[in-house]
Coordinates of C-alpha atoms in Angstrom, one line a residue:
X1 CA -11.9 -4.2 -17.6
X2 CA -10.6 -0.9 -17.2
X3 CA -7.1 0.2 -16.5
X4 CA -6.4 3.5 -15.3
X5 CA -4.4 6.3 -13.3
X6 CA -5.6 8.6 -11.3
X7 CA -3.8 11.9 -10.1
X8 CA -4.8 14.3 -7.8
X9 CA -4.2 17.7 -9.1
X10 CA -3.0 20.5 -6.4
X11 CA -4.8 23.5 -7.2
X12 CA -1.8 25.4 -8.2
X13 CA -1.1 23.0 -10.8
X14 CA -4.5 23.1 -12.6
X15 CA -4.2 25.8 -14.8
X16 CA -1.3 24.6 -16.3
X17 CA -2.6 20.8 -16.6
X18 CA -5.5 22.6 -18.1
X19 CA -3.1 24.1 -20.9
X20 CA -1.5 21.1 -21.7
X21 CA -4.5 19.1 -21.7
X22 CA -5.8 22.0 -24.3
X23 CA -3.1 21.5 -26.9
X24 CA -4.8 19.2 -28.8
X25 CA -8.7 19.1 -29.6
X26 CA -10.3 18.1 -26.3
X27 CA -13.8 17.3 -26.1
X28 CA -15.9 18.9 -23.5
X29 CA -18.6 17.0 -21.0
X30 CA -20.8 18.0 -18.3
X31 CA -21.2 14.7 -15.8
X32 CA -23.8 14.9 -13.4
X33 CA -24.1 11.2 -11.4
X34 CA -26.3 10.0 -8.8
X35 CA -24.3 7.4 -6.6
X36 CA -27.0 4.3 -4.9
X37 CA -26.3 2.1 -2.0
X38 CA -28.3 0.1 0.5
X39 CA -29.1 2.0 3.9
X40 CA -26.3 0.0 5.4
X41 CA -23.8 0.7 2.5
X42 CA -22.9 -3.0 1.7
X43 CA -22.0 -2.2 -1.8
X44 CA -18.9 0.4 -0.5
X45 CA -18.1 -2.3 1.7
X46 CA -17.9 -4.4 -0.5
X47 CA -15.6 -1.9 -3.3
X48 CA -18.8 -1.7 -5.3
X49 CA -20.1 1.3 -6.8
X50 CA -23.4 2.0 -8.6
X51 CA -24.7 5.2 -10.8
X52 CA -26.8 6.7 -13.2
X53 CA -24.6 9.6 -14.8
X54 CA -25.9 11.8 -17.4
X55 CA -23.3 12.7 -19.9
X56 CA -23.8 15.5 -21.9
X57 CA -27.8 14.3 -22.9
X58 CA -27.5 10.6 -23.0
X59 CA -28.0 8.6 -20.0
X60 CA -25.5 5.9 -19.0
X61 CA -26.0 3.2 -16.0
X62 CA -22.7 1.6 -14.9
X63 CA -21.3 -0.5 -12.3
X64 CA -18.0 -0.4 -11.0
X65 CA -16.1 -3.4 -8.6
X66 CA -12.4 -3.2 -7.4
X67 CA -10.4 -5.6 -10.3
X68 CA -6.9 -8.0 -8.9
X69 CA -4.9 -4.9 -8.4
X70 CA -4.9 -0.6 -8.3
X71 CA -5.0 -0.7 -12.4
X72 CA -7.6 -3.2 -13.1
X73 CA -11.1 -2.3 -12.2
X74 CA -14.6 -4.2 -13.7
X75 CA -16.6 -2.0 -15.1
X76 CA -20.3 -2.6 -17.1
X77 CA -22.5 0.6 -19.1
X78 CA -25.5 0.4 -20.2
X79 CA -26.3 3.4 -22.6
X80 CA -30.2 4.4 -21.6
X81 CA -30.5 6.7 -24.3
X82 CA -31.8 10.6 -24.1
X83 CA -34.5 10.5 -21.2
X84 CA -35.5 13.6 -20.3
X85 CA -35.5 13.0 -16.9
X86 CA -33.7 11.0 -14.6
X87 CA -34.3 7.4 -15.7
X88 CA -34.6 4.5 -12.6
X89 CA -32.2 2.8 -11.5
X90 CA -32.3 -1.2 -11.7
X91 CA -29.4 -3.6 -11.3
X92 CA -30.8 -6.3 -13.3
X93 CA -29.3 -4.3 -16.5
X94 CA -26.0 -5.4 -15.3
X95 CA -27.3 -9.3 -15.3
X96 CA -24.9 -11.5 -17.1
X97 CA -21.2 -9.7 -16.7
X98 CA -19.0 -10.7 -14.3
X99 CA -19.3 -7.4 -12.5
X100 CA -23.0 -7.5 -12.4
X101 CA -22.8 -10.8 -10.6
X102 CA -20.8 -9.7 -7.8
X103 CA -23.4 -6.8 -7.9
X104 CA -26.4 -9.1 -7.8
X105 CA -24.5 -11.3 -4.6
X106 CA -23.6 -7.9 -2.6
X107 CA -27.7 -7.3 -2.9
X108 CA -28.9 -10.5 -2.3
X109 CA -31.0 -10.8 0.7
X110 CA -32.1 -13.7 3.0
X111 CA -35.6 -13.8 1.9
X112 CA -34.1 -13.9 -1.7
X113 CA -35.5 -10.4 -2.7
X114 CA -32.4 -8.0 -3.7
X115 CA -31.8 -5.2 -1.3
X116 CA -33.7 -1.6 -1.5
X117 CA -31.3 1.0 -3.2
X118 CA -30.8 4.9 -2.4
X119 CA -29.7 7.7 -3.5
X120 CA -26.2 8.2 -1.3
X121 CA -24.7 11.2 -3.4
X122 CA -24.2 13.2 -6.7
X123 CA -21.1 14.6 -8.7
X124 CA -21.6 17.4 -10.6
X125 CA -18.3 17.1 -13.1
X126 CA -17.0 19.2 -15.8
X127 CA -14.4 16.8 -17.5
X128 CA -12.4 17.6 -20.6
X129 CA -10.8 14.8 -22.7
X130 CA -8.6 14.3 -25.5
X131 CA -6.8 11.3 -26.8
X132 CA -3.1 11.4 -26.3
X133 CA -0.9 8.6 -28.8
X134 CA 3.0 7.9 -27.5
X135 CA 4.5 6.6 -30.2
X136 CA 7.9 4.2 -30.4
X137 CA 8.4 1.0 -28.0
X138 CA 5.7 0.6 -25.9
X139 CA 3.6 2.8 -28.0
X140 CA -0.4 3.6 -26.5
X141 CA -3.0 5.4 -27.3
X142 CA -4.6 6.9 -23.5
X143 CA -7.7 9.3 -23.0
X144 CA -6.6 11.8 -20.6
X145 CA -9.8 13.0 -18.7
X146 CA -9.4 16.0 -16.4
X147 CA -11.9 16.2 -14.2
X148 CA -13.3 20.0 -12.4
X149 CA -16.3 19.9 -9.9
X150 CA -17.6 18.7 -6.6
X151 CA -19.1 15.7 -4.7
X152 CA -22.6 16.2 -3.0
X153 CA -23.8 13.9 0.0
X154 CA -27.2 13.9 0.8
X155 CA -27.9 12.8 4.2
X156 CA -31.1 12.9 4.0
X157 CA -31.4 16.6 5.8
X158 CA -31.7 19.8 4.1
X159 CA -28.0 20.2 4.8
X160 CA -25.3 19.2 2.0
X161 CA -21.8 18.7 2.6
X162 CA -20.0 18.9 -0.8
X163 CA -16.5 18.3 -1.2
X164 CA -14.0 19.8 -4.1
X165 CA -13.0 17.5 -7.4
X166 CA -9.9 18.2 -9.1
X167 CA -7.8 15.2 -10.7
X168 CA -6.7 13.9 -14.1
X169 CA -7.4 9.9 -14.8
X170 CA -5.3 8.5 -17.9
X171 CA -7.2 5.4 -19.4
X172 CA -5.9 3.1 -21.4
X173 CA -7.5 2.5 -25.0
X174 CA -5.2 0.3 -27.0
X175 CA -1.9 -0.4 -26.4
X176 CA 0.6 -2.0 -23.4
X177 CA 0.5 -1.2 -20.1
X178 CA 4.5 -0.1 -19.6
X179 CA 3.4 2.6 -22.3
X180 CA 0.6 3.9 -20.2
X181 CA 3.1 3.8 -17.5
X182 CA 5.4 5.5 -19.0
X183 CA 2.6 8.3 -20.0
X184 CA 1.3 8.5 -15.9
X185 CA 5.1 9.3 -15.2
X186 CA 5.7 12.0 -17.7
X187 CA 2.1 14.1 -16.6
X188 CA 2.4 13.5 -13.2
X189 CA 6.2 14.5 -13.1
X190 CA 5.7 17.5 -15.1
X191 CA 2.7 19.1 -12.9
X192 CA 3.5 18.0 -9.7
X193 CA 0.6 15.5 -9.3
X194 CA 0.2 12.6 -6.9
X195 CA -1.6 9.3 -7.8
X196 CA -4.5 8.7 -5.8
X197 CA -7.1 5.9 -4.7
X198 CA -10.0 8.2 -3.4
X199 CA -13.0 7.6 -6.0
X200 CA -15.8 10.0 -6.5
X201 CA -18.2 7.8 -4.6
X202 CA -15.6 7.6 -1.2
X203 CA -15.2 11.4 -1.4
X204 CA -19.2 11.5 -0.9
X205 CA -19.3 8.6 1.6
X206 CA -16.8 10.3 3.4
X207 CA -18.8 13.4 3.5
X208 CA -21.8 11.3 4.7
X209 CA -19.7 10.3 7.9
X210 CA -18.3 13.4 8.4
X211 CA -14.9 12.1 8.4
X212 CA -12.0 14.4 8.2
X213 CA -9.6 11.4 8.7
X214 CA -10.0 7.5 7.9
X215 CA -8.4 4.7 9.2
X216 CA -5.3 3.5 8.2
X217 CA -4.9 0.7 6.2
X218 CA -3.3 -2.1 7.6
X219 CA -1.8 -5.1 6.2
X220 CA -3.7 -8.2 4.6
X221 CA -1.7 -11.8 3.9
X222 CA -1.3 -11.7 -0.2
X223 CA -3.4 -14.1 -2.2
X224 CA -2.2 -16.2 -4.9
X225 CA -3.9 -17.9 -8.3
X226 CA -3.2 -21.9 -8.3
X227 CA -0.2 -23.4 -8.6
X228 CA 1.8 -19.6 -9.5
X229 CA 5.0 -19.1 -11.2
X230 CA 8.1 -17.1 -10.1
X231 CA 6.5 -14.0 -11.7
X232 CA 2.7 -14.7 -10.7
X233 CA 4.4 -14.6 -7.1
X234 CA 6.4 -11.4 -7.7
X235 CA 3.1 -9.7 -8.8
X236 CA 0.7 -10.8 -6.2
X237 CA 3.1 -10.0 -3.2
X238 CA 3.9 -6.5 -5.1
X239 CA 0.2 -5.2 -5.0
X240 CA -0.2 -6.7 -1.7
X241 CA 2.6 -4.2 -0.7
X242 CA 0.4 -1.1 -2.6
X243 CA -2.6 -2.4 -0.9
X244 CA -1.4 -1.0 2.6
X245 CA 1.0 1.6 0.5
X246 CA -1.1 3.3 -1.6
X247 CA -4.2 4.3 0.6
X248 CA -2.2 5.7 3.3
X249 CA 0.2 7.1 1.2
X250 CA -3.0 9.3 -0.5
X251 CA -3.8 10.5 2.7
X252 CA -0.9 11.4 4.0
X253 CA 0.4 13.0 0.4
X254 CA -3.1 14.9 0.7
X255 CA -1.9 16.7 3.7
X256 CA -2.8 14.0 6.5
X257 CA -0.4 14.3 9.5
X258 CA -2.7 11.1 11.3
X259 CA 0.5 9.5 13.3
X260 CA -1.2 5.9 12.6
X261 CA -1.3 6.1 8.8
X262 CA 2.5 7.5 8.6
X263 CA 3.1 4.8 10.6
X264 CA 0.9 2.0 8.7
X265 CA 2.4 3.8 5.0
X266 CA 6.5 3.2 6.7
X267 CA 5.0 -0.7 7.2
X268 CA 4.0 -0.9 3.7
X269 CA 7.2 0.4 2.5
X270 CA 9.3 -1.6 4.8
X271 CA 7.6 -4.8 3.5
X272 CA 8.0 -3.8 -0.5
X273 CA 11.2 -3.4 0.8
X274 CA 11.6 -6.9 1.7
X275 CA 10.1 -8.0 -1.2
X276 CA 12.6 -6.7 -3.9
X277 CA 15.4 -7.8 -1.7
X278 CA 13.8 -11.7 -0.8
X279 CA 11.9 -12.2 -4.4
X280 CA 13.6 -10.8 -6.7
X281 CA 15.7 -14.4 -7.7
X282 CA 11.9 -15.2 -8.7
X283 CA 12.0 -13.8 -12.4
X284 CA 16.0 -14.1 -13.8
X285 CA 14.3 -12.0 -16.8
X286 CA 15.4 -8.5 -15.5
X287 CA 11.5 -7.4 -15.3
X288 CA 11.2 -6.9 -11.4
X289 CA 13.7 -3.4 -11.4
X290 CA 15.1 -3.6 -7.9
X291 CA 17.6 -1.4 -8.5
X292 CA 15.2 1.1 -10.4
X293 CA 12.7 1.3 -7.4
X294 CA 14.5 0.7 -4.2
X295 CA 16.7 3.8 -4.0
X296 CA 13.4 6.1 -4.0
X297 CA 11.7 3.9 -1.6
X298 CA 14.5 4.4 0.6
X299 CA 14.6 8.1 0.6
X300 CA 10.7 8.1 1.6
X301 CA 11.1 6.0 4.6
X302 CA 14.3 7.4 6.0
X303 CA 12.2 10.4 5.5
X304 CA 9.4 9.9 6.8
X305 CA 10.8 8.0 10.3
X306 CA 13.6 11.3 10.7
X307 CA 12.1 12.8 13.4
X308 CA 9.0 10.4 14.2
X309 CA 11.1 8.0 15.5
X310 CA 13.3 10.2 18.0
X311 CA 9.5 11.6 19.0
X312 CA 8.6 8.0 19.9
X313 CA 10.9 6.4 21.4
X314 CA 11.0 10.3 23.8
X315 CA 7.7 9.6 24.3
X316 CA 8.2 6.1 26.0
X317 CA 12.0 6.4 27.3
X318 CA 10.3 9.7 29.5
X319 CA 7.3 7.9 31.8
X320 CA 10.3 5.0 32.6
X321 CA 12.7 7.6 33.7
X322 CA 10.3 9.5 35.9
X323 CA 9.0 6.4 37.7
X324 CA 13.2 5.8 38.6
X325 CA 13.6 9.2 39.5
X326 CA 15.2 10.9 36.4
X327 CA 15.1 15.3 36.5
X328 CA 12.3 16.3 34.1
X329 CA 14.5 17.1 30.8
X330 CA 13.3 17.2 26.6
X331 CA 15.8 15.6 25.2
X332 CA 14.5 17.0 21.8
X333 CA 13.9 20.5 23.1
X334 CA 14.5 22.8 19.8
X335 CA 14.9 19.6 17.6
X336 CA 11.9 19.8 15.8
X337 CA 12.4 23.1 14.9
X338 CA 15.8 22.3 13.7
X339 CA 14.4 19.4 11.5
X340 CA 11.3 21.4 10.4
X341 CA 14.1 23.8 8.4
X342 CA 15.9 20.2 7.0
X343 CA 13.4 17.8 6.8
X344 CA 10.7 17.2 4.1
X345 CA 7.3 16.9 5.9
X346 CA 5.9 13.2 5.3
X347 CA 3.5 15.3 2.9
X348 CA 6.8 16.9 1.0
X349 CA 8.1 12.8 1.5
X350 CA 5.1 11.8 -0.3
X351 CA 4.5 13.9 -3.0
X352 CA 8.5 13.8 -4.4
X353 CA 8.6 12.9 -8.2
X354 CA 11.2 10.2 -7.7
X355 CA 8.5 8.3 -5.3
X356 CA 5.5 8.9 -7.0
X357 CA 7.2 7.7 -10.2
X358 CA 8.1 4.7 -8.2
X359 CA 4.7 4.4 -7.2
X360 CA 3.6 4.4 -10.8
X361 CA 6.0 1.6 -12.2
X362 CA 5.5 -1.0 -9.4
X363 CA 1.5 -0.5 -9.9
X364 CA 2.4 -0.8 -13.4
X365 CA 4.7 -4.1 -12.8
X366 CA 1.3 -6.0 -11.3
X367 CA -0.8 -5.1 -13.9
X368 CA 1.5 -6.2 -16.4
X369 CA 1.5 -10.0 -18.2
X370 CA 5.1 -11.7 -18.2
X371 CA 6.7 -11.1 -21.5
X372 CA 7.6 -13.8 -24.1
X373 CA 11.2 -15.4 -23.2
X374 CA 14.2 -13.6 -24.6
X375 CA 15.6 -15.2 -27.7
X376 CA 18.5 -17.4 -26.3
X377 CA 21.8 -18.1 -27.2
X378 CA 22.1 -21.4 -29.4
X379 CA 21.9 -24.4 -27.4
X380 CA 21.2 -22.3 -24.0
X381 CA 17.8 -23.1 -22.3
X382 CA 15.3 -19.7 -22.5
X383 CA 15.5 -17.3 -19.7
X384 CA 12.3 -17.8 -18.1
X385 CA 10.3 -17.2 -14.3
X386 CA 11.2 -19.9 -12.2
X387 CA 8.5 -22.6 -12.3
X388 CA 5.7 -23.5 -9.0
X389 CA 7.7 -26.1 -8.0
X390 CA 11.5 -24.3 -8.1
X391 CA 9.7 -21.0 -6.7
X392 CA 8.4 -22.9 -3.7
X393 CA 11.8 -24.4 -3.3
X394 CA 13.5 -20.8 -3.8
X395 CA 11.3 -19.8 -1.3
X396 CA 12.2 -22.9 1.2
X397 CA 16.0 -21.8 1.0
X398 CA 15.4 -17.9 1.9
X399 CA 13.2 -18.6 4.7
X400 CA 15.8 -21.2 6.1
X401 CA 18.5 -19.3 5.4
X402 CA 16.9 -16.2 7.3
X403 CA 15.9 -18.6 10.2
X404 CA 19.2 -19.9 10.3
X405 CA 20.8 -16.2 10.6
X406 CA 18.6 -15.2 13.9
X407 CA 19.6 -18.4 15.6
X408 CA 23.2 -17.6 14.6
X409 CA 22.7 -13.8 15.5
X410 CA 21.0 -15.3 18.8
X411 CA 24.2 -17.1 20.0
X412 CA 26.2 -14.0 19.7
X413 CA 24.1 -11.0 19.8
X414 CA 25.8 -9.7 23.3
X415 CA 28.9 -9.8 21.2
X416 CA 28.0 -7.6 18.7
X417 CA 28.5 -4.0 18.1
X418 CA 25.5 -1.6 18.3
X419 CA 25.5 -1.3 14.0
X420 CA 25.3 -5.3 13.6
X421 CA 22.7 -5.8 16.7
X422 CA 20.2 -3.1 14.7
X423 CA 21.1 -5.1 11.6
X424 CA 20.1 -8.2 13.4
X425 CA 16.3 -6.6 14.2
X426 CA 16.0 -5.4 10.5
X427 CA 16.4 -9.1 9.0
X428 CA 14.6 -10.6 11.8
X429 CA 11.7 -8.3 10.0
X430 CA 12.6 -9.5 6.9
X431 CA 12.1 -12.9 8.1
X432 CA 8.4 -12.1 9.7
X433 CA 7.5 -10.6 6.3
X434 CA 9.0 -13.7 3.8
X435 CA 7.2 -15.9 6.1
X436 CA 4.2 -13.7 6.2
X437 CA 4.6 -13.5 2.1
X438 CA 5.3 -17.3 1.6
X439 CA 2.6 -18.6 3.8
X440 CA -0.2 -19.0 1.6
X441 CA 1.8 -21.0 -0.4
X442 CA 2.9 -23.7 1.8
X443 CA -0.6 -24.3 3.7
X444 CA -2.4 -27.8 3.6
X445 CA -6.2 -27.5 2.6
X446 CA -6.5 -28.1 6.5
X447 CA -5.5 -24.8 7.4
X448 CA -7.0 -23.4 4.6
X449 CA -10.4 -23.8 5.8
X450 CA -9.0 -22.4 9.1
X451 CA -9.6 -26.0 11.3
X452 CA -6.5 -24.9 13.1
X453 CA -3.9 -22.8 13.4
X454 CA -1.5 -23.1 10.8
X455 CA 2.0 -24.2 10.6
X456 CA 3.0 -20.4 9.7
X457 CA 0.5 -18.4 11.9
X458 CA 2.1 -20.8 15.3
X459 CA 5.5 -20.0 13.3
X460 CA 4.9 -16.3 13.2
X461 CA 3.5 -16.5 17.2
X462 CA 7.5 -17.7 17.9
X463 CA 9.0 -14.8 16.3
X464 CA 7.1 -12.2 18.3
X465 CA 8.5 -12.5 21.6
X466 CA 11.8 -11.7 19.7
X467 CA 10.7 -8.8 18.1
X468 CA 9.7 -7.3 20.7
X469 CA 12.8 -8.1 22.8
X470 CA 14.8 -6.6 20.2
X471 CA 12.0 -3.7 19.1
X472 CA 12.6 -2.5 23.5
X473 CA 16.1 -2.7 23.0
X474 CA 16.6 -0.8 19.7
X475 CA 13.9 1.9 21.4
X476 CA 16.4 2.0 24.6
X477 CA 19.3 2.3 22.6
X478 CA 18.3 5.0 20.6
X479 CA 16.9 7.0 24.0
X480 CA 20.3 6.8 25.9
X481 CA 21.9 8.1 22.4
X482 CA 19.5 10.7 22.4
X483 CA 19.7 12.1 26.1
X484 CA 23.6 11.2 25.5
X485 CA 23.0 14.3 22.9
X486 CA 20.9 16.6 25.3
X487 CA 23.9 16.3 27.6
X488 CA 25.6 19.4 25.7
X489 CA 22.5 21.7 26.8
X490 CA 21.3 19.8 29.7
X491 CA 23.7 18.5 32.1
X492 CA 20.4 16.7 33.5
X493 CA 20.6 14.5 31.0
X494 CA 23.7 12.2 32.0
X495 CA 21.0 10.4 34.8
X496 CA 19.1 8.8 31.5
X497 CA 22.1 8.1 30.1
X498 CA 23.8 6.4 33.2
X499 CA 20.1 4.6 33.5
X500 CA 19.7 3.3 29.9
X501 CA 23.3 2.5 30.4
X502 CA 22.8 0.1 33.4
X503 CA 20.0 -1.7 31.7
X504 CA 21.8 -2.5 28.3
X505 CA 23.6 -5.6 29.3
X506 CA 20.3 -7.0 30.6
X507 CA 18.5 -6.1 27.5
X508 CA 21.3 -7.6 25.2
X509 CA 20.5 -10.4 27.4
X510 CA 16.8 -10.9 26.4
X511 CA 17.6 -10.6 22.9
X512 CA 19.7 -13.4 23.1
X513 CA 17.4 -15.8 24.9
X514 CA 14.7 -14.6 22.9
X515 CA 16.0 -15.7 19.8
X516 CA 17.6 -18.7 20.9
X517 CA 14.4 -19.6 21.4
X518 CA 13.3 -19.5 17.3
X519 CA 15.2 -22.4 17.3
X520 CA 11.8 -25.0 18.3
X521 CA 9.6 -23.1 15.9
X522 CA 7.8 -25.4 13.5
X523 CA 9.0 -24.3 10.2
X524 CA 6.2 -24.2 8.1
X525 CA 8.5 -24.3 4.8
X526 CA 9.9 -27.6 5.6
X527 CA 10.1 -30.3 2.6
X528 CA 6.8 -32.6 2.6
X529 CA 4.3 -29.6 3.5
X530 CA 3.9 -28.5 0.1
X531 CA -0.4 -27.8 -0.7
X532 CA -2.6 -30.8 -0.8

């Protein structure tokens, strides 16, 4: 099993990569690959990929399959010797390794024959790589690999679309994962490079669909091993996080300005968010760094929602007001502008060094093993991850303690200034995404095979209606404060703001009843509904 970065390399920063890469003996390789699918592409769908790749003269056959989080991958060569031609490709080489199983089950057909293979697309690489050693605590010894070319899709047409390579993948070859980590962080900081998730064989698949923009990724519920320990949960809900983070945060760090990924990447960071906040009591050991990766985290999103968010909620305060009347009026006319001389681009947000080292510690954190228990005092028990059992009771007391506070928040919310009745939406997220987090863990093998709804999905179907009560009133809130602002230039402006004004006591209203009415949800964490 691998484990691996992967940078992107701006094309400003290569020559100097290439330098630094060059100050030590590097060896130098020409790859040239052919990538094979089935016409209908079940091994990409399935985060398979399948070559021949000639490197230098010998020829290599390997198969590649998504591992348990970004670092681990499976991975299986078989070294086919000098050939002087291409050599055929045949998946039975892989028979008998865990990644040639799943390879073997991806091309199984119904009749029990595997599936016909072709040739999808080629790489033609120039890669350069030398063995870098870091010595003292957390010492490893990493091939850097940078890697100079292009991607070729052949869509079966005298036409080829290619597509530019240019990245730098540090592998780890002996030593601990925090070391590698530490490695990543120090050549990515120093050139300017991002980490990204787009593998040789996408970059040709998306040339064979001729897309210039993929769909964003969305969230997925997190999956768990049996019976896991404080830690264990830590980690799996941590890369479920980068599995909606890091995707759209490649795109968008690539240049992408696609509203739905910015939106989907501001999701992912909202729920990692949530995460180090609502699991960190998980692992008393001091290895999940809240206070080392929240602050960055923070600066991203606030960053990225600046000026998207006034641009939103403009978009859907303005077809309300003209249907009750309201003078045609921008209420961010020359804002943009204004912010475009202030505010980072979600490109600029992306790419910062304090976030992408972020990025690279918390994909370290899941791909790293618990460590052995501190030495303890005489006589004092080890400090240790909480246990199954006292996890899934931890877990019980944050979710009731969170669905405790909307009720309370409910009661009183007309009461409340506007500060404390945002404050009131922002945990009422929190409390979507524990449950969403948590929920896996307290099913019954009922609702595991999906027989019925389960307790959390009919939980999670309660909180929406006050979400959205409270999602219309934030988005009204912010409008009237907004045309409230265009008042100085506009004078036009004071009818949304006496509008929005007449309709805030009704909306406070709906929030109120709305999340009174949390109070009958079936709480899917209550003692007694523990796995069976």
């Amino acid at each position: 099993m691998e484990i691996e970065f992967k940078f992107h390399i701006p094309a400003d920063r290569l020559k100097a990569v290439d330098a630094a890469l060059r100050r030590g003996a590097v060896v130098r390789t020409r790859l040239q690959a052919r990538y094979f699918d089935t016409a209908d592409e079940r091994l990409a769908a399935q985060g398979i990929v399948l070559r021949l790749r000639k490197e230098g003269r010998r020829w290599v056959q390997t198969v590649k399959a998504t591992g348990d989080n970004a670092l681990h991958r499976l991975e299986h060569n078989v070294d086919l010797g000098t050939a002087g031609t291409s050599p055929g490709i045949d998946p039975q080489r892989h028979q008998g390794t865990p990644v040639g199983e799943r390879l073997a089950q991806a091309l199984a057909g119904e009749d029990g024959q595997p599936a016909a293979l072709v040739e999808r697309q080629s790489t033609d690489i120039v890669r350069l790589t030398r063995d870098v050693r870091s010595t003292g605590p957390g010492g490893v010894v990493a091939e850097l690999a940078l890697d100079v070319g292009k991607v070729v899709a052949h869509a079966g047409t005298p036409e080829q679309r290619e597509s530019p390579v240019c990245e730098l993948e540090l592998e780890l070859k002996r030593g601990s994962v925090p070391g590698l980590v530490a490695l990543a962080q120090r050549w990515s900081q120093q050139h300017g490079l991002w980490f990204s998730t787009i593998s040789k064989a996408e970059r040709g698949a998306r040339l064979l669909a001729g897309l210039d923009v993929v769909p964003a990724i969305k969230a997925e519920p997190p999956r768990f091993a049996s019976a896991p320990d404080g830690r264990a949960i830590q980690r799996a809900v941590v890369a479920n996080c980068l599995a909606q983070i890091l995707p759209n945060a490649t795109e968008v760090a690539a240049g992408s300005d696609d509203e739905e990924q910015v939106h989907q990447l501001r999701i992912g960071i909202r729920r990692l968010r949530t995460a180090l906040r609502e699991l960190e009591g998980l692992d008393p050991t001091g290895a999940f760094d809240r206070a080392g990766w929240e602050p960055a985290l923070v600066d991203c999103f606030r960053a990225l929602g600046a000026l998207r968010d006034r641009e939103q909620v403009a978009k859907i305060a303005q077809p309300k007001l003209r249907e009750a009347g309201a003078p045609e009026v921008d209420p961010l006319a020359g804002e943009a502008a204004d912010a475009g001389a202030t505010q980072p681009s979600p490109g600029e947000a992306v790419r910062a060094p304090a976030f992408q080292a972020v990025l690279v510690a918390l994909i370290g954190f899941t791909a790293t093993e618990a460590p052995a228990p501190e030495p303890a005092a005489e006589g004092a028990p080890p400090v240790t991850p909480l246990d199954s059992d006292d996890a899934r009771r931890f877990l019980r007391k944050r979710l009731q303690r969170l669905h405790e506070q909307a009720l309370r928040d409910g009661g009183r919310f007309e009461s409340l200034d506007t500060d404390s009745q945002h404050r009131v939406r922002k945990r009422l997220k929190r409390l979507r995404y524990l449950a969403e987090f948590a929920a896996p863990l307290f099913e019954t093998r009922d609702e595991r095979k999906g027989d019925d709804k389960s307790a959390a999905e009919r939980y999670l179907k309660r909180l929406r209606p006050a979400q959205d009560a409270l999602g219309e009133f934030n988005d009204e809130a912010v409008a009237m404060a907004l045309y409230r602002e265009a008042t100085a230039h506009d004078a036009r402006a004071w009818f949304a703001v006496g509008w929005f004004s007449a309709r805030h006591a009704a909306g406070a209203a709906a929030c109120r009843e709305a999340l009174e009415k949390i109070e009958g949800a079936p709480r899917f964490w209550k003692k007694g509904r523990g796995k069976s």
